[in-house]
Coordinates of C-alpha atoms in Angstrom, one line a residue:
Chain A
X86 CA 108.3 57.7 94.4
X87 CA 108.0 58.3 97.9
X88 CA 106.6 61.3 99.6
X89 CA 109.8 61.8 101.2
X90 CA 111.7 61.3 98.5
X91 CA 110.1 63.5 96.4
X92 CA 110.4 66.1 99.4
X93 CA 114.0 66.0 100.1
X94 CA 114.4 66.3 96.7
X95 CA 112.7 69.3 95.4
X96 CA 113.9 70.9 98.3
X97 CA 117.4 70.0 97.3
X98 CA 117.0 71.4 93.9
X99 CA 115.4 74.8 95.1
X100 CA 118.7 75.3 97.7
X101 CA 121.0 74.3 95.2
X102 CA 119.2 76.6 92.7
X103 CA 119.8 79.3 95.4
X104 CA 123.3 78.5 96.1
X105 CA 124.3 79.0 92.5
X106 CA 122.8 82.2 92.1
X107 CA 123.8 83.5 95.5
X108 CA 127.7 82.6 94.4
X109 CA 127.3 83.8 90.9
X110 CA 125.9 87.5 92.9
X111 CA 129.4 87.5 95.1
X112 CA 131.5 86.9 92.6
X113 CA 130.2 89.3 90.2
X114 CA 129.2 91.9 92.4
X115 CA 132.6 91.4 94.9
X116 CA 133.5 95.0 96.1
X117 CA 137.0 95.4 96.5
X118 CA 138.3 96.6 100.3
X119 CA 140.9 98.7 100.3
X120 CA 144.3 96.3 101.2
X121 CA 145.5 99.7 103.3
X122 CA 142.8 99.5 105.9
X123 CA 143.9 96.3 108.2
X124 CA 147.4 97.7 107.5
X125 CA 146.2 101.2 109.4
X126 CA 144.5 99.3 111.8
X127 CA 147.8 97.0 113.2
X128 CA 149.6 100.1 113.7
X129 CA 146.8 101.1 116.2
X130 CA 146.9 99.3 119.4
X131 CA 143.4 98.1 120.0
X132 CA 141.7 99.4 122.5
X133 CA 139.0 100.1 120.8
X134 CA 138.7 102.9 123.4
X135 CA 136.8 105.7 121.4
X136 CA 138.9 108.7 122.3
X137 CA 139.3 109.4 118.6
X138 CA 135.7 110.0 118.0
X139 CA 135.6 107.4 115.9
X140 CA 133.4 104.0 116.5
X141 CA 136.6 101.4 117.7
X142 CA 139.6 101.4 116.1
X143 CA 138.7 99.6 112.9
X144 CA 136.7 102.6 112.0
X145 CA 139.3 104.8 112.8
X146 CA 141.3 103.0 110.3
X147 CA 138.8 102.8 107.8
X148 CA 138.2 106.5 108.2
X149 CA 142.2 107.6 107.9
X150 CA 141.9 105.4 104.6
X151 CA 139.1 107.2 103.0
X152 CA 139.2 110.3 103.6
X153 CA 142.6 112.3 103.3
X154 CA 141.8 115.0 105.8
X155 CA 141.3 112.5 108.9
X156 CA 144.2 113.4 110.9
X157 CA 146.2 110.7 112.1
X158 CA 147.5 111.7 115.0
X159 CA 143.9 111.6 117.0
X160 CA 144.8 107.9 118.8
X161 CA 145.5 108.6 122.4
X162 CA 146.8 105.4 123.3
X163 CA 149.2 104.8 120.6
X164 CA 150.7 108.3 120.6
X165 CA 153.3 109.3 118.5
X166 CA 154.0 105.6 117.9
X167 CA 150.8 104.8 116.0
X168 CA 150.5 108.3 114.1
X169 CA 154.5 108.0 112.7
X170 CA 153.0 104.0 111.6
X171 CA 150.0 104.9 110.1
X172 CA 152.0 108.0 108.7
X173 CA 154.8 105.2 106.8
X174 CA 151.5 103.1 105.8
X175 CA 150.0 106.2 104.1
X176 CA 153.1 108.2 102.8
X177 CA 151.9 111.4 105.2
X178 CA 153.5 113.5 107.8
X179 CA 152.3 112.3 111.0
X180 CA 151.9 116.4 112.4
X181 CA 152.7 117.1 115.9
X182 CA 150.6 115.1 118.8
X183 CA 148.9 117.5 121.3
X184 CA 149.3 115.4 124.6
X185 CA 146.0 115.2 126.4
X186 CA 144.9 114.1 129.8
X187 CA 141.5 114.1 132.0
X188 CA 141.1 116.9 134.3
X189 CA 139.2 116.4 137.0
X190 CA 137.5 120.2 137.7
X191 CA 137.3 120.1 141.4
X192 CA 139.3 120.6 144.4
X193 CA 137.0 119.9 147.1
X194 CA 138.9 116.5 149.5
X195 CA 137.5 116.2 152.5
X196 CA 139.2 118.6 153.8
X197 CA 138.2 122.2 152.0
X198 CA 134.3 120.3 152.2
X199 CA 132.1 117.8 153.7
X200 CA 129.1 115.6 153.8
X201 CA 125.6 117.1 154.0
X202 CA 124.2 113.8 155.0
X203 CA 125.1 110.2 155.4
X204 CA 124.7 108.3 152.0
X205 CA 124.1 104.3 152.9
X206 CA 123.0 103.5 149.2
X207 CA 124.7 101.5 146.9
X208 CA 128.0 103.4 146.8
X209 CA 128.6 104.8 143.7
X210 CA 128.6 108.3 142.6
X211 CA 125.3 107.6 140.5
X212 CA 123.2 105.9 142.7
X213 CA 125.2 109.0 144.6
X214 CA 123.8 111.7 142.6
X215 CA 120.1 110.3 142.4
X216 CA 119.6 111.6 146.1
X217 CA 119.5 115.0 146.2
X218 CA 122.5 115.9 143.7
X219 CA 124.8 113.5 145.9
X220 CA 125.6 113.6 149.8
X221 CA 128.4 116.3 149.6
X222 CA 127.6 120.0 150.5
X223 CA 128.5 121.4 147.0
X224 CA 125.8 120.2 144.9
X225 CA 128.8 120.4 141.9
X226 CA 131.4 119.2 143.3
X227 CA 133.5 115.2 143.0
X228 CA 131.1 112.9 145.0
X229 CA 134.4 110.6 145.8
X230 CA 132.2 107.1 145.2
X231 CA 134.9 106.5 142.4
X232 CA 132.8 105.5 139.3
X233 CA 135.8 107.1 137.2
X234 CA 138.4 104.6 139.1
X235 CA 136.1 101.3 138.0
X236 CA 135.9 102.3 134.6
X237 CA 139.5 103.6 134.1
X238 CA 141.1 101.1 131.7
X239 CA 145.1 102.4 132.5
X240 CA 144.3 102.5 136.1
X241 CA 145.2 106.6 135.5
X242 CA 142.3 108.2 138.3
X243 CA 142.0 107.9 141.7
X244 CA 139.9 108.7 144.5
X245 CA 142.5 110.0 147.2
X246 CA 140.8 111.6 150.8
X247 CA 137.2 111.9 148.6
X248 CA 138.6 113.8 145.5
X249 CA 139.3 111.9 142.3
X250 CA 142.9 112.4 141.0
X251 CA 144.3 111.7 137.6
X252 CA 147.4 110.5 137.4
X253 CA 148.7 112.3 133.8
X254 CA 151.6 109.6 133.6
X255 CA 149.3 107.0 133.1
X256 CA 146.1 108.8 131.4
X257 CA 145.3 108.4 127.8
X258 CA 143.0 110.5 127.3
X259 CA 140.0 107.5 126.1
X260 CA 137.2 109.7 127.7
X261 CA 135.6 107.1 129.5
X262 CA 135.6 108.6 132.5
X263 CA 134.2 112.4 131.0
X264 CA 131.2 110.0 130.0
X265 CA 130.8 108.3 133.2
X266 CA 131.4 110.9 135.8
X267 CA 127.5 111.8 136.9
X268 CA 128.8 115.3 137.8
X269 CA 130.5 116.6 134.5
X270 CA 133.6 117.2 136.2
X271 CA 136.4 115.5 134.5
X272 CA 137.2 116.9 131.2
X273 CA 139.9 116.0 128.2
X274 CA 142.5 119.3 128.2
X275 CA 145.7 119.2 126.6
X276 CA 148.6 119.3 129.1
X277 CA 150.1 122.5 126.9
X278 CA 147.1 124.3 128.6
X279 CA 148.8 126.5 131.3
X280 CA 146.1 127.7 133.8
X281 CA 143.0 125.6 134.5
X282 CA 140.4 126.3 136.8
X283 CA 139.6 123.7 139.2
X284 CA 136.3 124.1 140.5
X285 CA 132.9 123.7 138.9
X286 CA 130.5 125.1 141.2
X287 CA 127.8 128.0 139.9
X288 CA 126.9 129.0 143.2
X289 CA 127.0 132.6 144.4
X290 CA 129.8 133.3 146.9
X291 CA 128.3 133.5 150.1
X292 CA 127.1 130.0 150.0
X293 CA 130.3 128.7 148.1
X294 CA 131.5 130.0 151.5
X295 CA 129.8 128.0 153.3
X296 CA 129.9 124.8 151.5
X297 CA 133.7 124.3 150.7
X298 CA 136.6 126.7 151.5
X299 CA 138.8 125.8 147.8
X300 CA 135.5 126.7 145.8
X301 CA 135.5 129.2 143.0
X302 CA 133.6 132.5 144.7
X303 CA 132.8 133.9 141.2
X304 CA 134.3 137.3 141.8
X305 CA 135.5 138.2 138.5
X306 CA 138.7 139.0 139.5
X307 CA 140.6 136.6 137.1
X308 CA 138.5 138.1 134.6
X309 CA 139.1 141.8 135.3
X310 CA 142.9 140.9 135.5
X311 CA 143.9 138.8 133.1
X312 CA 146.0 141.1 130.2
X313 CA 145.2 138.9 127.8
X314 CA 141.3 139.0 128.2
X315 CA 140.8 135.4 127.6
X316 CA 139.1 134.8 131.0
X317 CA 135.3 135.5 130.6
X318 CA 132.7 134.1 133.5
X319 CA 129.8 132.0 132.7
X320 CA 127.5 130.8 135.3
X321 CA 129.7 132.4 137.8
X322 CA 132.7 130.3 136.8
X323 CA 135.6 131.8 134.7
X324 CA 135.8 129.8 131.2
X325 CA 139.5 130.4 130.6
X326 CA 140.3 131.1 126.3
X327 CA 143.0 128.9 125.2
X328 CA 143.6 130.4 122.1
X329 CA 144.2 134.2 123.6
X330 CA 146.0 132.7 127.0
X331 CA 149.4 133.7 127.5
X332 CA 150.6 131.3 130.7
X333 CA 151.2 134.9 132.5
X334 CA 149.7 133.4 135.8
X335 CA 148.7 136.4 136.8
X336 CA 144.9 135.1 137.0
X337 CA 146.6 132.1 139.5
X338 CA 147.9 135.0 141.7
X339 CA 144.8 137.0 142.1
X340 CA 142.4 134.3 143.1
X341 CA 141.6 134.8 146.5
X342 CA 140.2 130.9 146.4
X343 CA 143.1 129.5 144.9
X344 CA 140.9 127.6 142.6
X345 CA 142.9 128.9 139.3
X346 CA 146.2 126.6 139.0
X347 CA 149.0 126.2 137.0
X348 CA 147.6 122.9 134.9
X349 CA 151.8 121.3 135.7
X350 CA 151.7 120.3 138.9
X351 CA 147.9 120.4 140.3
X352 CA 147.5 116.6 139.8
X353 CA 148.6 115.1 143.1
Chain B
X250 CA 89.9 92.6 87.4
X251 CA 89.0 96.7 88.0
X252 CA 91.2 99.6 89.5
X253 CA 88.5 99.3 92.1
X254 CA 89.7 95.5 93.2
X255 CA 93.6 96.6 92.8
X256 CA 92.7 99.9 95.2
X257 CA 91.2 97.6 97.4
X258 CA 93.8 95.6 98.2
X259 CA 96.8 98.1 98.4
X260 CA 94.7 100.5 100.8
X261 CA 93.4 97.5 103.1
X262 CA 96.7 96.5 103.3
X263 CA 98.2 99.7 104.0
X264 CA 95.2 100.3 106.6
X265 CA 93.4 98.1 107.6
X266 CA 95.7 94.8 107.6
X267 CA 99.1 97.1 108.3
X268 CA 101.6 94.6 109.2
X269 CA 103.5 96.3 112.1
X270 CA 100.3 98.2 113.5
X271 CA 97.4 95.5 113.0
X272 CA 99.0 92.4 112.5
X273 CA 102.1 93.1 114.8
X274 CA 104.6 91.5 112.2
X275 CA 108.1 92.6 111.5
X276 CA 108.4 94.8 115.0
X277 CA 112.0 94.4 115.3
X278 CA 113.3 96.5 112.6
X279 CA 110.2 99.0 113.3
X280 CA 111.8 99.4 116.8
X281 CA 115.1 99.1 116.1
X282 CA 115.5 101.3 113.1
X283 CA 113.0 104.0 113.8
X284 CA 115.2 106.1 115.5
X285 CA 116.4 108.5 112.4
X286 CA 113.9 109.0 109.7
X287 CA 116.7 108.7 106.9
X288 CA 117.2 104.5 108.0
X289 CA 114.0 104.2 108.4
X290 CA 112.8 105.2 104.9
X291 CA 115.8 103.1 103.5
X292 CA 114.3 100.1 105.6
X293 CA 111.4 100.5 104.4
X294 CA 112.4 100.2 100.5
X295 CA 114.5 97.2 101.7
X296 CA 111.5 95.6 103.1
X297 CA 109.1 96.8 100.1
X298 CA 111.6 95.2 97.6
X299 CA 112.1 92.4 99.7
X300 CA 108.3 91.5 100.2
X301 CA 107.7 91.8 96.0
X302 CA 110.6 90.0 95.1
X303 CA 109.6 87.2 97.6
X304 CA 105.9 87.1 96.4
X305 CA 107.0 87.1 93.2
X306 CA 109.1 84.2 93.8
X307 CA 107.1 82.2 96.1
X308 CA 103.6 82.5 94.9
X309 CA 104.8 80.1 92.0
X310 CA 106.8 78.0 93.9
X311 CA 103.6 77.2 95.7
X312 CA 101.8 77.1 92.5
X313 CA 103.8 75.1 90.1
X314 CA 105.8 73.1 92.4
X315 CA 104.4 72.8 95.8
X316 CA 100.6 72.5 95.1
X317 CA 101.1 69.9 91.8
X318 CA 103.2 68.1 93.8
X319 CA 101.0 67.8 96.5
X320 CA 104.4 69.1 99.2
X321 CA 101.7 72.1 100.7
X322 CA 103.2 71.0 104.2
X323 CA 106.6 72.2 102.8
X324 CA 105.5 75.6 102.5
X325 CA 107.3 77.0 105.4
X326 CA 110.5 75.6 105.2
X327 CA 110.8 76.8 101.2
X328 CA 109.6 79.8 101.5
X329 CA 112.4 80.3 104.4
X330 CA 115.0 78.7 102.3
X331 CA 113.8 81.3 99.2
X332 CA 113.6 84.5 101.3
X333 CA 116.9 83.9 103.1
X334 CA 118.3 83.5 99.6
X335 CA 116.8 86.7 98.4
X336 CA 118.1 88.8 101.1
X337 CA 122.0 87.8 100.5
X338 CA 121.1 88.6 97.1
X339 CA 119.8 91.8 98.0
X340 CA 122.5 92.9 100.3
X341 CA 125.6 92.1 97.9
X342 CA 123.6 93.8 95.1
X343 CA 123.4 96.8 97.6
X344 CA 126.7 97.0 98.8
X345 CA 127.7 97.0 95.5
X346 CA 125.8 99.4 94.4
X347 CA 124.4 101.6 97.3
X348 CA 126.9 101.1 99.9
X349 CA 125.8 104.2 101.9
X350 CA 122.5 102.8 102.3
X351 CA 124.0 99.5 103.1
X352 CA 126.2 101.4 105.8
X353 CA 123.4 103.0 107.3
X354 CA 121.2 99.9 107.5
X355 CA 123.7 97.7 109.6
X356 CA 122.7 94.7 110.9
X357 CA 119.2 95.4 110.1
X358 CA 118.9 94.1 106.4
X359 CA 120.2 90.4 107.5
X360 CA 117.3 90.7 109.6
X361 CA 115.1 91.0 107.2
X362 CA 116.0 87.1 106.4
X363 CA 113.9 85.6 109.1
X364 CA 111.3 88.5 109.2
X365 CA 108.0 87.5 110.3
X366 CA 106.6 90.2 107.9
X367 CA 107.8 88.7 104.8
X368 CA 107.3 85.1 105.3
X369 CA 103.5 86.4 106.9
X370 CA 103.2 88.5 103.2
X371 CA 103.7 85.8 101.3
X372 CA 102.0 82.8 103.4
X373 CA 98.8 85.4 103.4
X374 CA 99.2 86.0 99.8
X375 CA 98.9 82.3 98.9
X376 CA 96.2 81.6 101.5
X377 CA 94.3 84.5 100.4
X378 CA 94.6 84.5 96.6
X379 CA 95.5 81.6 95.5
X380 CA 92.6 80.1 93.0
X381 CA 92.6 77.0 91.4
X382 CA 92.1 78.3 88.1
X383 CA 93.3 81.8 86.9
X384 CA 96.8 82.1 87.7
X385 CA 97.5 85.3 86.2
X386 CA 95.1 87.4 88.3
X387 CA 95.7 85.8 91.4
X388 CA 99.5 86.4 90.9
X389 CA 98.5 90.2 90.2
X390 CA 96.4 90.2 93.5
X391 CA 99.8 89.3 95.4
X392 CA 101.6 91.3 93.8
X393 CA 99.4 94.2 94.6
X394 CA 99.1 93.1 98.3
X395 CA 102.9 92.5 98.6
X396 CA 103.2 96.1 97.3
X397 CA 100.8 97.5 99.5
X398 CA 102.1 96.3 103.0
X399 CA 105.6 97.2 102.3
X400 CA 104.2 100.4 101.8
X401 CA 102.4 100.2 105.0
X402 CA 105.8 99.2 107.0
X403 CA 106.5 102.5 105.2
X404 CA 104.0 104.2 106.9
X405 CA 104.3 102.9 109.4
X406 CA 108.0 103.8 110.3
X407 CA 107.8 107.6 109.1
X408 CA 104.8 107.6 111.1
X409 CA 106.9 106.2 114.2
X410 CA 110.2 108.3 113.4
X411 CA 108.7 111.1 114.0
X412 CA 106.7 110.2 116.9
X413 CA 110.3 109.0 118.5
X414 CA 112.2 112.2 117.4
X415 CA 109.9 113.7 119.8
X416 CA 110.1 111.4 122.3
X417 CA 113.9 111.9 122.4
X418 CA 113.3 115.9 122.8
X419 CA 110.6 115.5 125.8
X420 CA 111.7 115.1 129.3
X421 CA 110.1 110.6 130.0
X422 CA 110.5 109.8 133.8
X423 CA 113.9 108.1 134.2
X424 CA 112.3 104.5 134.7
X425 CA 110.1 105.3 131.3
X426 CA 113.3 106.6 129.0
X427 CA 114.6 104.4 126.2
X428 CA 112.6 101.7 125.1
X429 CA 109.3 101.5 127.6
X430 CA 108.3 104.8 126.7
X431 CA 108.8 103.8 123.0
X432 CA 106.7 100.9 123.3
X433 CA 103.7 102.7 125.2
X434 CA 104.0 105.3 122.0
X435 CA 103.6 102.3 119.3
X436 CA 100.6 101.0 121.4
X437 CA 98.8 104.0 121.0
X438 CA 99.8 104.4 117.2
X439 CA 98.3 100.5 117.2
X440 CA 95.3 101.5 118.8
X441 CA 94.9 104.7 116.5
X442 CA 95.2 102.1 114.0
X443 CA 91.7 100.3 114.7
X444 CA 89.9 103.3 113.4
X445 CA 90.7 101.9 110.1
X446 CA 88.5 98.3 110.9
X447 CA 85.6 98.6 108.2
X448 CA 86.6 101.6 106.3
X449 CA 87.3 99.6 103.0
X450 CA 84.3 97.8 102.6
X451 CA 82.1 100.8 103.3
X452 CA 83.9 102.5 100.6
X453 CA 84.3 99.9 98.2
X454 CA 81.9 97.3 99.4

């Protein structure tokens, strides 16, 4: 017999011998998937977009499925929609849906602030940010490149006179633009909230004076004021409670920068 | 065939002749799933059982079937064939059975498949041990060897993990985060690793 022959042919046998015990091993050893999980996942809407907190929504899915206490009403694109679906799929009560929409914690357009210097990098707020904590004079505040507008799947933010603006309409809440914005600015709050404080800086108030005239001067006065007590300050920024606050807007009233707003209404 | 000769050859393999460190086999999954200690020990036993079973498997192959029938220069393609068999095998018997384990190891255990570190394992088991007469020890040898540099991989990634949970804690230069400053770590662990050249056969020689 031929070399080649010979070969071909034990190498033949030894892949058949391994095909037979590989498919013997699947069939025995065939774990079954539970039929409910690609029924969970059509009633989500694909966007694979994260905002759950879960990786994509096939592990959402797979998540709801195995563990009861997942709550179903955590997809922000599908909405009520995809929690009262998955809710039929399941047999369970789909439990109300807290609406939720970036925030973008910062007032300062071109015209409360300004440039410190003239930025002629690549245009983005990262490459941005690299130089000296961005070309604005508040080292917090939006650096108006508009890296949240590229990544924006809905086409929900926008950078209007150097100040990003989220259009709640259109927002669903994915969190892509919390991760991208190299400032920390934009934030997922529920749209129930009723006061929101838009500024971020931690400067001290004599240079917050000088830098932009809608920035948060950190006087405590919100804090002192509110009834409730759910404004505390951190870092010279009031961290409003959202448990203990009552919507009595008298923290909106008293700040002498304006920077605490009724959250209905301040997009624009 | 003493202890001595069995001790031998597990701690030269561990140390002297590590696979990831020495040899620089098998440094995908010791880059890629070093990150949490947990995946890496569970990569580790993967690639231990993985390296025995495919010694066990090959080292006749080549001995009853490739080496009577004179097909040596099939070795490679065979032992290829027989590994990526043994991995499918040990993923469905995992998922099966361990299916956290097979969650947590992801796309790592296909990888194992067409690892350089097993096929190298059992290619330096036959080149090394393989006698014409004696069968039985020489199959023990392998065995031992197979053992001993999975449990150097072992070492090797615990070793690593916790060098990279520290990495992740300390403040690298931006251009340095992520995977340079990973692979100037394992470097060093490499050259660490050349302290070990000689010690065997001063203690056992």
């Amino acid at each position: 017999m031929s070399p080649i022959i010979t070969a071909i042919l034990v190498v033949s046998v030894i892949g058949v011998i391994c095909a037979v015990m590989l498919s013997v091993a699947s069939k025995v050893m065939a774990v079954e998937v539970d039929e409910r999980i690609p029924k969970v996942r059509e009633c989500l809407p694909g966007a694979n977009c994260g905002g759950c907190g879960y990786p994509g929504c096939d592990g959402y899915a797979a998540a709801i499925v195995e563990d009861e206490n997942t709550p179903i009403n955590l997809c922000a694109p599908g909405g009520p929609a995809a929690a009262a679906a998955i809710g039929k799929v399941l047999g369970r009560e789909a439990g109300a849906i807290v609406k939720q929409s970036a925030f973008v914690h910062c007032r300062g357009d071109c015209n409360v602030t300004g440039h410190k210097e003239r930025f002629q990098g690549e245009q983005t707020c990262a490459a941005a940010k690299l130089l000296f904590s961005g070309d604005g004079k508040c080292a917090y505040g939006c650096l108006g490149y508009g890296d949240c507008e590229k990544v924006c799947p809905e086409d929900a933010i926008h950078v209007i006179d150097t100040l990003a603006r989220v259009n709640p309409a259109k927002c669903i809440a994915c969190g892509i633009c919390v991760r991208t914005c190299p400032q920390h600015l934009i934030a997922i709050r529920a749209e129930s909230m009723p006061v929101v404080v838009k500024c971020s800086n931690h400067y001290k108030g004599p240079i917050v004076k000088k830098v932009c005239t809608a920035g948060c001067l950190g006087c405590t006065l919100c804090a002192k004021k509110c009834p409730a007590g759910a404004i505390h300050m951190e870092q010279d920024l009031p961290v409003i409670d959202p448990e203990k606050c009552t919507g009595c807007m008298t923290c909106v009233t008293v700040c002498p920068a304006k920077c605490i707003l009724p959250r209905n209404g301040t997009e624009d | 065939m003493s202890i001595k000769v069995f001790a031998a050859i597990i701690l030269t393999a561990v140390f002297v002749n590590n696979y990831v460190l020495q040899q620089f086999l098998g440094i995908c999954p010791f880059l890629g799933v070093s990150k949490k200690f947990d995946s890496a020990v569970g990569m580790s036993i993967a690639v231990i059982f993985v390296m025995l079973l495919a010694t066990a498997v090959t080292f006749p192959i080549q001995h009853f079937i490739l080496d009577k029938m004179d097909l040596g220069y099939m070795q490679t393609i065979v032992f290829i064939l027989v590994i990526a068999a043994l991995v499918q095998l040990v993923e469905i018997v995992l998922k099966k059975y361990v299916p956290a384990l097979h969650a947590s190891l992801g796309v790592y255990l296909p990888l194992i498949t067409t690892n350089c570190a097993v096929l190298g394992v059992c290619i330096d088991n036959v080149d090394s041990y393989m006698t014409a007469t004696g069968f039985g020890a020489s199959y023990a040898q392998a065995l031992f060897n197979a053992f001993g540099s999975g449990l150097g991989f072992m070492m090797a990634m615990v070793l690593f993990s916790g060098v990279r949970a520290r990495i992740e804690d300390n403040d690298a230069p931006p251009s340095f985060k992520g995977m340079p400053i990973t692979l100037i770590a394992a470097a060093i662990l490499s050259v660490a690793f050349f302290g070990f050249t000689g010690v065997i056969e001063n203690i056992f020689g």
